[in-house]
PDB file of N, CA, C and O in Angstrom:
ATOM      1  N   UNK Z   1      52.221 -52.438  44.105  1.00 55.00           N
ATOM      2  CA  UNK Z   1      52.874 -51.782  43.018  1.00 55.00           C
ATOM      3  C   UNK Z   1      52.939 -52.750  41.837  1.00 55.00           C
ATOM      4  O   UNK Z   1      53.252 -53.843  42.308  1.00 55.00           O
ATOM      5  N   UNK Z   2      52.748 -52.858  40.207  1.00 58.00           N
ATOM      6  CA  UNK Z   2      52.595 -53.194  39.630  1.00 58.00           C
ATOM      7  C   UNK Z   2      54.365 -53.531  38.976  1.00 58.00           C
ATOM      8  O   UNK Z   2      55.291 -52.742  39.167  1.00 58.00           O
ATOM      9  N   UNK Z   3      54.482 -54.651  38.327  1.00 61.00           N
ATOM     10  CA  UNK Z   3      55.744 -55.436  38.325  1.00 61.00           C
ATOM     11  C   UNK Z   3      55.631 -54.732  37.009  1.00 61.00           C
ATOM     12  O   UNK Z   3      54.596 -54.286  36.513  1.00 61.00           O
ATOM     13  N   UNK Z   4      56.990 -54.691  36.454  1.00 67.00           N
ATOM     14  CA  UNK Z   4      57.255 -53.460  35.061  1.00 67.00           C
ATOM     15  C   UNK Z   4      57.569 -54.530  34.257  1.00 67.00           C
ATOM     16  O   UNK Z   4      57.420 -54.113  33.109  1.00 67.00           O
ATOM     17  N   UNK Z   5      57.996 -55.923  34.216  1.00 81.00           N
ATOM     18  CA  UNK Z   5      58.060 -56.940  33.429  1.00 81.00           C
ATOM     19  C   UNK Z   5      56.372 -57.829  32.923  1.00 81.00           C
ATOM     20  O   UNK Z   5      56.516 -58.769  32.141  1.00 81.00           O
ATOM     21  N   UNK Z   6      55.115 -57.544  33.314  1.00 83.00           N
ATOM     22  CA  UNK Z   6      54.217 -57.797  33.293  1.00 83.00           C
ATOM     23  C   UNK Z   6      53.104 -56.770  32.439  1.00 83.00           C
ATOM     24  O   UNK Z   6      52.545 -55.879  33.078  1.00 83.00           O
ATOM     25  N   UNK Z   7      52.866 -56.914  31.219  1.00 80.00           N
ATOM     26  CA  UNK Z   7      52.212 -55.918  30.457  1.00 80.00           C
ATOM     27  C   UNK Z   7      51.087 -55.524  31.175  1.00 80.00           C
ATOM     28  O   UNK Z   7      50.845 -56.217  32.164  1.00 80.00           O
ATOM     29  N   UNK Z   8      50.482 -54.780  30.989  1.00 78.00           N
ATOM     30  CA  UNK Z   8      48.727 -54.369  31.214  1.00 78.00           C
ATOM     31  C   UNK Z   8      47.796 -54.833  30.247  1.00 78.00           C
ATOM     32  O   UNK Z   8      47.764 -54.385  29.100  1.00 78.00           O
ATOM     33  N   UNK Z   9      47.041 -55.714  30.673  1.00 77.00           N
ATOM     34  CA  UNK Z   9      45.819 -56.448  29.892  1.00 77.00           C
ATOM     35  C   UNK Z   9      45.081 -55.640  29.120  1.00 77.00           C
ATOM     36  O   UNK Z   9      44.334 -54.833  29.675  1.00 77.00           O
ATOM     37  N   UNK Z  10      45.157 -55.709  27.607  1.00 74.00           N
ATOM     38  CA  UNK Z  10      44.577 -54.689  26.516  1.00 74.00           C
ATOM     39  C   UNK Z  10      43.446 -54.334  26.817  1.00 74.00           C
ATOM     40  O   UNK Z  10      42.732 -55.251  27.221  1.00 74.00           O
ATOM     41  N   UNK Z  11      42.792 -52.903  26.761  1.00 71.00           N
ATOM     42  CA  UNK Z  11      41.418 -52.647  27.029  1.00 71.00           C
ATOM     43  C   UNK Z  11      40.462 -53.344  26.483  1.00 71.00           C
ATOM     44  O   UNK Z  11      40.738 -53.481  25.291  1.00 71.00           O
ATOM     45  N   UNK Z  12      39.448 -53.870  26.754  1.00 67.00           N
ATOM     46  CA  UNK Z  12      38.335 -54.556  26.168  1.00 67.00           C
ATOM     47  C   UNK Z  12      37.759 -53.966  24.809  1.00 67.00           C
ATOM     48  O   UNK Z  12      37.514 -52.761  24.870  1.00 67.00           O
ATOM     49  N   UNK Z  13      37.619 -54.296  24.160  1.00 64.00           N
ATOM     50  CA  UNK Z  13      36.695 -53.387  23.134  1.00 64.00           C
ATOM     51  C   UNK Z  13      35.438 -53.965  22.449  1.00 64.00           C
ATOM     52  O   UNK Z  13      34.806 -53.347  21.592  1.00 64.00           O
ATOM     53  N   UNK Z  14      35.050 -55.499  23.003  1.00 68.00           N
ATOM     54  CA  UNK Z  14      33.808 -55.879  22.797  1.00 68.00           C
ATOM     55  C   UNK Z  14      32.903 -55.499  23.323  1.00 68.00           C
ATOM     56  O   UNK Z  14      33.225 -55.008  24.405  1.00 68.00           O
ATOM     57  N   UNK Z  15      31.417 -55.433  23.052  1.00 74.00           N
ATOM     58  CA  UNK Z  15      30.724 -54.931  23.579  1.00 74.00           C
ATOM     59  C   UNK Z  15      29.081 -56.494  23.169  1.00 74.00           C
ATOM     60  O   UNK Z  15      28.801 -57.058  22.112  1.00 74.00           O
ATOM     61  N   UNK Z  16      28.588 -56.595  24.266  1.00 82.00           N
ATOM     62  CA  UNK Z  16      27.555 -57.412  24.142  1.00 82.00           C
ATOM     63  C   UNK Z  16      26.063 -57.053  24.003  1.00 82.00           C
ATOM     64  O   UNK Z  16      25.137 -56.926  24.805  1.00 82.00           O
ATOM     65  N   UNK Z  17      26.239 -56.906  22.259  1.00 87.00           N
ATOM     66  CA  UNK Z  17      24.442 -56.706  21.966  1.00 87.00           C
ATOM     67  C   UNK Z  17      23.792 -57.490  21.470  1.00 87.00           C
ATOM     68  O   UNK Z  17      22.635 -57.125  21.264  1.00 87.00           O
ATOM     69  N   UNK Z  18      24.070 -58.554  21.143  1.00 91.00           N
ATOM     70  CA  UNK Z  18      23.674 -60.005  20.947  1.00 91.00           C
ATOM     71  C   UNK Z  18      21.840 -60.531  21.904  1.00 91.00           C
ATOM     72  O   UNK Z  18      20.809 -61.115  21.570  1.00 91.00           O
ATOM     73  N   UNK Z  19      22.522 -59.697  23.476  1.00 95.00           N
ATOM     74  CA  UNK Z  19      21.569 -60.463  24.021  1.00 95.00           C
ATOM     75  C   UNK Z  19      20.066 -59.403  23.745  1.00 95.00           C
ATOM     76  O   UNK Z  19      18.887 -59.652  23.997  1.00 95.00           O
ATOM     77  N   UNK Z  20      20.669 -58.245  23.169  1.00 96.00           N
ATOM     78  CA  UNK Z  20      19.294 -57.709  22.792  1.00 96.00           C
ATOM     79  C   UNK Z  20      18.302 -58.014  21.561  1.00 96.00           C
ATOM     80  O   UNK Z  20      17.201 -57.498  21.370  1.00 96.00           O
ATOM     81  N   UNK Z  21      18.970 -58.994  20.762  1.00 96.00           N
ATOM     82  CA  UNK Z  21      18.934 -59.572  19.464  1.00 96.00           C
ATOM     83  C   UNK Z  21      17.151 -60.816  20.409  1.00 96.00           C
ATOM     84  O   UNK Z  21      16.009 -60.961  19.973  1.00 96.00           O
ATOM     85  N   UNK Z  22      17.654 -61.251  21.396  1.00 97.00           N
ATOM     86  CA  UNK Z  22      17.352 -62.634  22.172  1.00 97.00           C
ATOM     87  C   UNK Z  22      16.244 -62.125  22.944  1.00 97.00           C
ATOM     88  O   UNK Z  22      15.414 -63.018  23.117  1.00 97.00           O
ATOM     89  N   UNK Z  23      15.916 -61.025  23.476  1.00 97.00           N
ATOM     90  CA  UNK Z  23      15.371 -60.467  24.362  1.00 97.00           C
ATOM     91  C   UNK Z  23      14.325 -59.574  23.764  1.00 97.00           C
ATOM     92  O   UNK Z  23      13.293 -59.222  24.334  1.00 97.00           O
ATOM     93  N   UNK Z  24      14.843 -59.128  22.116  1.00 97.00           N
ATOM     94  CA  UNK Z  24      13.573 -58.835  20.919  1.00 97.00           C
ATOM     95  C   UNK Z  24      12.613 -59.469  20.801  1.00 97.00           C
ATOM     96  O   UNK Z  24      11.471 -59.020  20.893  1.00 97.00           O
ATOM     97  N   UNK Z  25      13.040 -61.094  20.486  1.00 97.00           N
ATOM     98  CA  UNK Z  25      12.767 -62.136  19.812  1.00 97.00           C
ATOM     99  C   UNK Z  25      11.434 -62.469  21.096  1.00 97.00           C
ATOM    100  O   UNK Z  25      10.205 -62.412  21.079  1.00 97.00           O
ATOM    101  N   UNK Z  26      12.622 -62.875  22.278  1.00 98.00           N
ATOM    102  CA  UNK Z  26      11.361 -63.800  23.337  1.00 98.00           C
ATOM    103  C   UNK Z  26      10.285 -62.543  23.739  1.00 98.00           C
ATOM    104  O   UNK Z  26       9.247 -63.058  24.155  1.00 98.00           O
ATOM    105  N   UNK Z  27      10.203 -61.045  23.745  1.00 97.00           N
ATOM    106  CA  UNK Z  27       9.404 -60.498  23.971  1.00 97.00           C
ATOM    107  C   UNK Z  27       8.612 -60.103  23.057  1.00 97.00           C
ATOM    108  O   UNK Z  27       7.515 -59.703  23.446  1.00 97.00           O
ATOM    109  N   UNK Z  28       8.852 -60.086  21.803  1.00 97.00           N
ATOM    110  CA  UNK Z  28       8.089 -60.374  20.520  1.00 97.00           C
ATOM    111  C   UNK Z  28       7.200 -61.309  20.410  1.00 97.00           C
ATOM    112  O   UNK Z  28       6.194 -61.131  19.723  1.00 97.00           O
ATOM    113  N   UNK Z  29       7.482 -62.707  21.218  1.00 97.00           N
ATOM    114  CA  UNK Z  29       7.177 -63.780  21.340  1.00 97.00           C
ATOM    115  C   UNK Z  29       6.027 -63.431  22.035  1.00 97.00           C
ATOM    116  O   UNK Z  29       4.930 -63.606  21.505  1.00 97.00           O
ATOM    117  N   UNK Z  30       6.164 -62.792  23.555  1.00 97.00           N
ATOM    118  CA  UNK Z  30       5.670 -62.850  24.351  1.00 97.00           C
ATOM    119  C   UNK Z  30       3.974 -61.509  23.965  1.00 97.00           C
ATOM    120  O   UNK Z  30       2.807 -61.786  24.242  1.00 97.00           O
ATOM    121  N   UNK Z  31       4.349 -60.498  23.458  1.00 97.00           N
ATOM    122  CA  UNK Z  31       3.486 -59.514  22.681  1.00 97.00           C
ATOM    123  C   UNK Z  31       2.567 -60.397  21.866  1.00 97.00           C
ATOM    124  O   UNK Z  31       1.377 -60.495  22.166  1.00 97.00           O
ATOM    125  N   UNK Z  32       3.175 -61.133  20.692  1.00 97.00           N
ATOM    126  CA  UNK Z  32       2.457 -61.796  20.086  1.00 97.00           C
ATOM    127  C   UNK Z  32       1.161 -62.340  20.037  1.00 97.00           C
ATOM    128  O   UNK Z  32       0.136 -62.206  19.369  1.00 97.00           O
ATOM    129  N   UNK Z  33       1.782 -63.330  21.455  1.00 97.00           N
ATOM    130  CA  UNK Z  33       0.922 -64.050  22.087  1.00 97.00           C
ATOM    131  C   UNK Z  33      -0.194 -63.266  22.670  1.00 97.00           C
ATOM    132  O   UNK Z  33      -1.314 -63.777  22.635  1.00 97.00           O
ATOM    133  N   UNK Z  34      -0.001 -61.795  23.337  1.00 97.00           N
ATOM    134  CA  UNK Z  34      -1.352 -61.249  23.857  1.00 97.00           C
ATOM    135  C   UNK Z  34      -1.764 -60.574  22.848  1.00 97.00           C
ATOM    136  O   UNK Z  34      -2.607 -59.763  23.232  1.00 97.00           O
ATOM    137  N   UNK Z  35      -1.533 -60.497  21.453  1.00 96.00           N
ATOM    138  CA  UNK Z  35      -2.534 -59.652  20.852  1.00 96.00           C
ATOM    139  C   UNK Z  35      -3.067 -60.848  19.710  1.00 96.00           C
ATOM    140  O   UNK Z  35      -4.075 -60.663  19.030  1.00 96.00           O
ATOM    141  N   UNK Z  36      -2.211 -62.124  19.612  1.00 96.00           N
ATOM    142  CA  UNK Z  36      -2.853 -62.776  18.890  1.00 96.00           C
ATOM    143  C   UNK Z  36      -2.209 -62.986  17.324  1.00 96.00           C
ATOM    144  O   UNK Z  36      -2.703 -63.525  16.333  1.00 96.00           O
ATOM    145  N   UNK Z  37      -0.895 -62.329  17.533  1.00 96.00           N
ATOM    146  CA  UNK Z  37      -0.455 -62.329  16.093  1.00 96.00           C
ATOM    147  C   UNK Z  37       1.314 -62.517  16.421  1.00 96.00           C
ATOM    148  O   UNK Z  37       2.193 -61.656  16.422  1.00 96.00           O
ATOM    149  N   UNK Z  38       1.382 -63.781  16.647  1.00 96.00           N
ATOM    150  CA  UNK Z  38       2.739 -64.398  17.064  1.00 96.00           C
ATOM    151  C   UNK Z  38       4.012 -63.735  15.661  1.00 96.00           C
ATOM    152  O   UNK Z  38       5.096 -63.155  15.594  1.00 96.00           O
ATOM    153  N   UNK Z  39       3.127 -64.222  14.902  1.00 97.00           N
ATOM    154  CA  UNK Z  39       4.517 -64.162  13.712  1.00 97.00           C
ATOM    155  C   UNK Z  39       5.150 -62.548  13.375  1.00 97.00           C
ATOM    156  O   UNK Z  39       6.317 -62.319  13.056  1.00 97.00           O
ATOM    157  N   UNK Z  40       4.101 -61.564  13.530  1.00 97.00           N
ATOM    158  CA  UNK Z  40       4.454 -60.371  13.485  1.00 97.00           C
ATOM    159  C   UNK Z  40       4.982 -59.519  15.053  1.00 97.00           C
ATOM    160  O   UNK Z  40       5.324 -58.340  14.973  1.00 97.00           O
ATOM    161  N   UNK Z  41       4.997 -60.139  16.226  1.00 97.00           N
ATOM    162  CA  UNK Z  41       5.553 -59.692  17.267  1.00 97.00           C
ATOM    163  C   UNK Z  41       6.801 -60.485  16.835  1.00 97.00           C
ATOM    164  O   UNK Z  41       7.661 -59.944  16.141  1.00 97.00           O
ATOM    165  N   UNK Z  42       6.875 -61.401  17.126  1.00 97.00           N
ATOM    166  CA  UNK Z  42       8.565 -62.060  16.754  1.00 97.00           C
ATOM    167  C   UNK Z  42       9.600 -61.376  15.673  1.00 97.00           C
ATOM    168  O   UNK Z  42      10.802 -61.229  15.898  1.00 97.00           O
ATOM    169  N   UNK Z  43       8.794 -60.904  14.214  1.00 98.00           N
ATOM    170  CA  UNK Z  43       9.261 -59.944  13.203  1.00 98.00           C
ATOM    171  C   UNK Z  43       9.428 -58.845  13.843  1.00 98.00           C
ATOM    172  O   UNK Z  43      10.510 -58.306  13.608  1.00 98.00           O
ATOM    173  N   UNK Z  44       8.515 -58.130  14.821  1.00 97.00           N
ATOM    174  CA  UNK Z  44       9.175 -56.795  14.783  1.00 97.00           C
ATOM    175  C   UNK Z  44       9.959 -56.632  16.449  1.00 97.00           C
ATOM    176  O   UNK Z  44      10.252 -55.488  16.795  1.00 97.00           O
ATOM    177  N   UNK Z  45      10.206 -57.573  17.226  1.00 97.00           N
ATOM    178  CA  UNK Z  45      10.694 -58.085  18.011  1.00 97.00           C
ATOM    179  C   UNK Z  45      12.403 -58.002  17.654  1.00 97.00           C
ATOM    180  O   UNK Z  45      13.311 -57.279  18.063  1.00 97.00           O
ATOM    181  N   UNK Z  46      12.342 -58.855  16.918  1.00 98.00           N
ATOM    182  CA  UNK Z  46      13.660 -59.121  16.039  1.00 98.00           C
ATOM    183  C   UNK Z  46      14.383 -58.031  15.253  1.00 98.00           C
ATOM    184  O   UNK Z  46      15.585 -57.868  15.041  1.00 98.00           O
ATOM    185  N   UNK Z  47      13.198 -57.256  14.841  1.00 98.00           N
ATOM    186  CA  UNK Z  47      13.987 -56.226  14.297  1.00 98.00           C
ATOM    187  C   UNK Z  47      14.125 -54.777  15.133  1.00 98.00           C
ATOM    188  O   UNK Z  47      14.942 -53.897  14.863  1.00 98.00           O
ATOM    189  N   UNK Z  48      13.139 -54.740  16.205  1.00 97.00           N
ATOM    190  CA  UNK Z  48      14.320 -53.492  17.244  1.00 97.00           C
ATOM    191  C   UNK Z  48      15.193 -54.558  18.402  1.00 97.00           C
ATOM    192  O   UNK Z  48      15.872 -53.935  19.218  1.00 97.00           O
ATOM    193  N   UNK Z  49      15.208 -55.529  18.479  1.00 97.00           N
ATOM    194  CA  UNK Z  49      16.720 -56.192  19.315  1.00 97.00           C
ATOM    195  C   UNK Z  49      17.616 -55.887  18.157  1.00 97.00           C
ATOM    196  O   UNK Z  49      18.334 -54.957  18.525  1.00 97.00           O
ATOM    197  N   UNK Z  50      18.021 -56.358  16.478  1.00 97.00           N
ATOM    198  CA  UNK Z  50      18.575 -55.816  16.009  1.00 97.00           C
ATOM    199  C   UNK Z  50      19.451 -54.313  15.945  1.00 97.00           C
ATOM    200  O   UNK Z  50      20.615 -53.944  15.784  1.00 97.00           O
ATOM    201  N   UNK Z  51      18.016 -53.678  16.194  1.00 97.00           N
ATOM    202  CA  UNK Z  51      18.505 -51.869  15.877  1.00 97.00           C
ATOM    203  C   UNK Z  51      19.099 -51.710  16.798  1.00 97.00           C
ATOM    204  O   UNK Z  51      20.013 -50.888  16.730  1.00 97.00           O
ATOM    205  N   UNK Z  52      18.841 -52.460  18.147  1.00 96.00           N
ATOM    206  CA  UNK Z  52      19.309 -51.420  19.753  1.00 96.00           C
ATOM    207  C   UNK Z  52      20.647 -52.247  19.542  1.00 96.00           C
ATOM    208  O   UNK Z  52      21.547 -51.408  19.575  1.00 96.00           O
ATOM    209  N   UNK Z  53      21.290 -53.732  19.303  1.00 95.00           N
ATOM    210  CA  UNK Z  53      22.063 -54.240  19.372  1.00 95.00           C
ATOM    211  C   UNK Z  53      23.445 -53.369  17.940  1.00 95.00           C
ATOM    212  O   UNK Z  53      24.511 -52.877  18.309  1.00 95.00           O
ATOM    213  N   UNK Z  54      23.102 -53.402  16.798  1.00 95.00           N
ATOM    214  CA  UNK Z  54      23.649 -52.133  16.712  1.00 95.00           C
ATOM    215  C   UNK Z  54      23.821 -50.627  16.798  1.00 95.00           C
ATOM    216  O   UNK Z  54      24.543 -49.866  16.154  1.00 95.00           O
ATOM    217  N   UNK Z  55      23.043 -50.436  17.675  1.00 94.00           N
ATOM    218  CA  UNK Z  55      23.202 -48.877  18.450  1.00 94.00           C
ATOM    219  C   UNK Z  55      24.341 -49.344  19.134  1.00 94.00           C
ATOM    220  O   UNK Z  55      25.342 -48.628  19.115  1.00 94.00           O
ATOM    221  N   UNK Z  56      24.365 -50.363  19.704  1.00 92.00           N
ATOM    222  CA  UNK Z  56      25.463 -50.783  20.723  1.00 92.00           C
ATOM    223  C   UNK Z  56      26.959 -50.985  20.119  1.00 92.00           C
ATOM    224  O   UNK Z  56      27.929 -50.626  20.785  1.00 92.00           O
ATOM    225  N   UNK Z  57      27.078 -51.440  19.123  1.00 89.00           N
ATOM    226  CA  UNK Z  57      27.958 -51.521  17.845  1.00 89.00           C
ATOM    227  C   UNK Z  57      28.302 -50.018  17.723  1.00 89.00           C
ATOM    228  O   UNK Z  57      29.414 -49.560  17.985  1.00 89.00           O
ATOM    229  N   UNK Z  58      27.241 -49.295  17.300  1.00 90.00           N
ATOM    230  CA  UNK Z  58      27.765 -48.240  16.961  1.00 90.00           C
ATOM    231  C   UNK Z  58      28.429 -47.497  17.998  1.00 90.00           C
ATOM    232  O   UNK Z  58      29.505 -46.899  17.969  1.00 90.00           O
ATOM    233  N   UNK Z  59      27.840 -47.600  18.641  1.00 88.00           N
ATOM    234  CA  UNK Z  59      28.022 -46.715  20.118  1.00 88.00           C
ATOM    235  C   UNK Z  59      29.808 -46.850  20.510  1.00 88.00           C
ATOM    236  O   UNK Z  59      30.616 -45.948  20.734  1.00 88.00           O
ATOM    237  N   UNK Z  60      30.009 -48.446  20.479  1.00 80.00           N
ATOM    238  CA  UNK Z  60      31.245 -48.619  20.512  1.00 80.00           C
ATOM    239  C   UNK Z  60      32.385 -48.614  19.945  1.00 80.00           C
ATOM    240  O   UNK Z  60      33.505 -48.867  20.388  1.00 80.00           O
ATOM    241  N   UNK Z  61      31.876 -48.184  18.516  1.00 77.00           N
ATOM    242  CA  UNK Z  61      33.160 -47.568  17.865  1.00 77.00           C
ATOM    243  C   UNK Z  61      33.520 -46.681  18.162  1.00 77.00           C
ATOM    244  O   UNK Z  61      34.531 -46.217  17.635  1.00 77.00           O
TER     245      UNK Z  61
END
């Protein structure tokens, strides 16, 4: 039974899209490398870890 002098730990409301930011980037990286054009897999790498990482943002408002 829960003690009535002991609050309840506030709901979380962060949400972690950061690592999709990281996971753009190194598979951008990784694309790059098999087609031969590093700098434009990393650019567009970076920019859907961005988009999905605020989908996640959004999502959580």
């Amino acid at each position: 039974m829960a003690d009535p002098q002991i609050p309840p730990p506030p709901p979380s409301s962060a949400h972690a899209g950061g690592i999709f930011i990281a996971l753009g980037v190194v598979g951008g990286i990784i694309a790059g490398l098999a087609t031969g054009e590093v700098t434009m897999g990393v650019l567009i790498g970076l920019a859907v870890g961005i988009a999905v990482a605020l989908l996640v943002w959004w999502r959580g408002r």
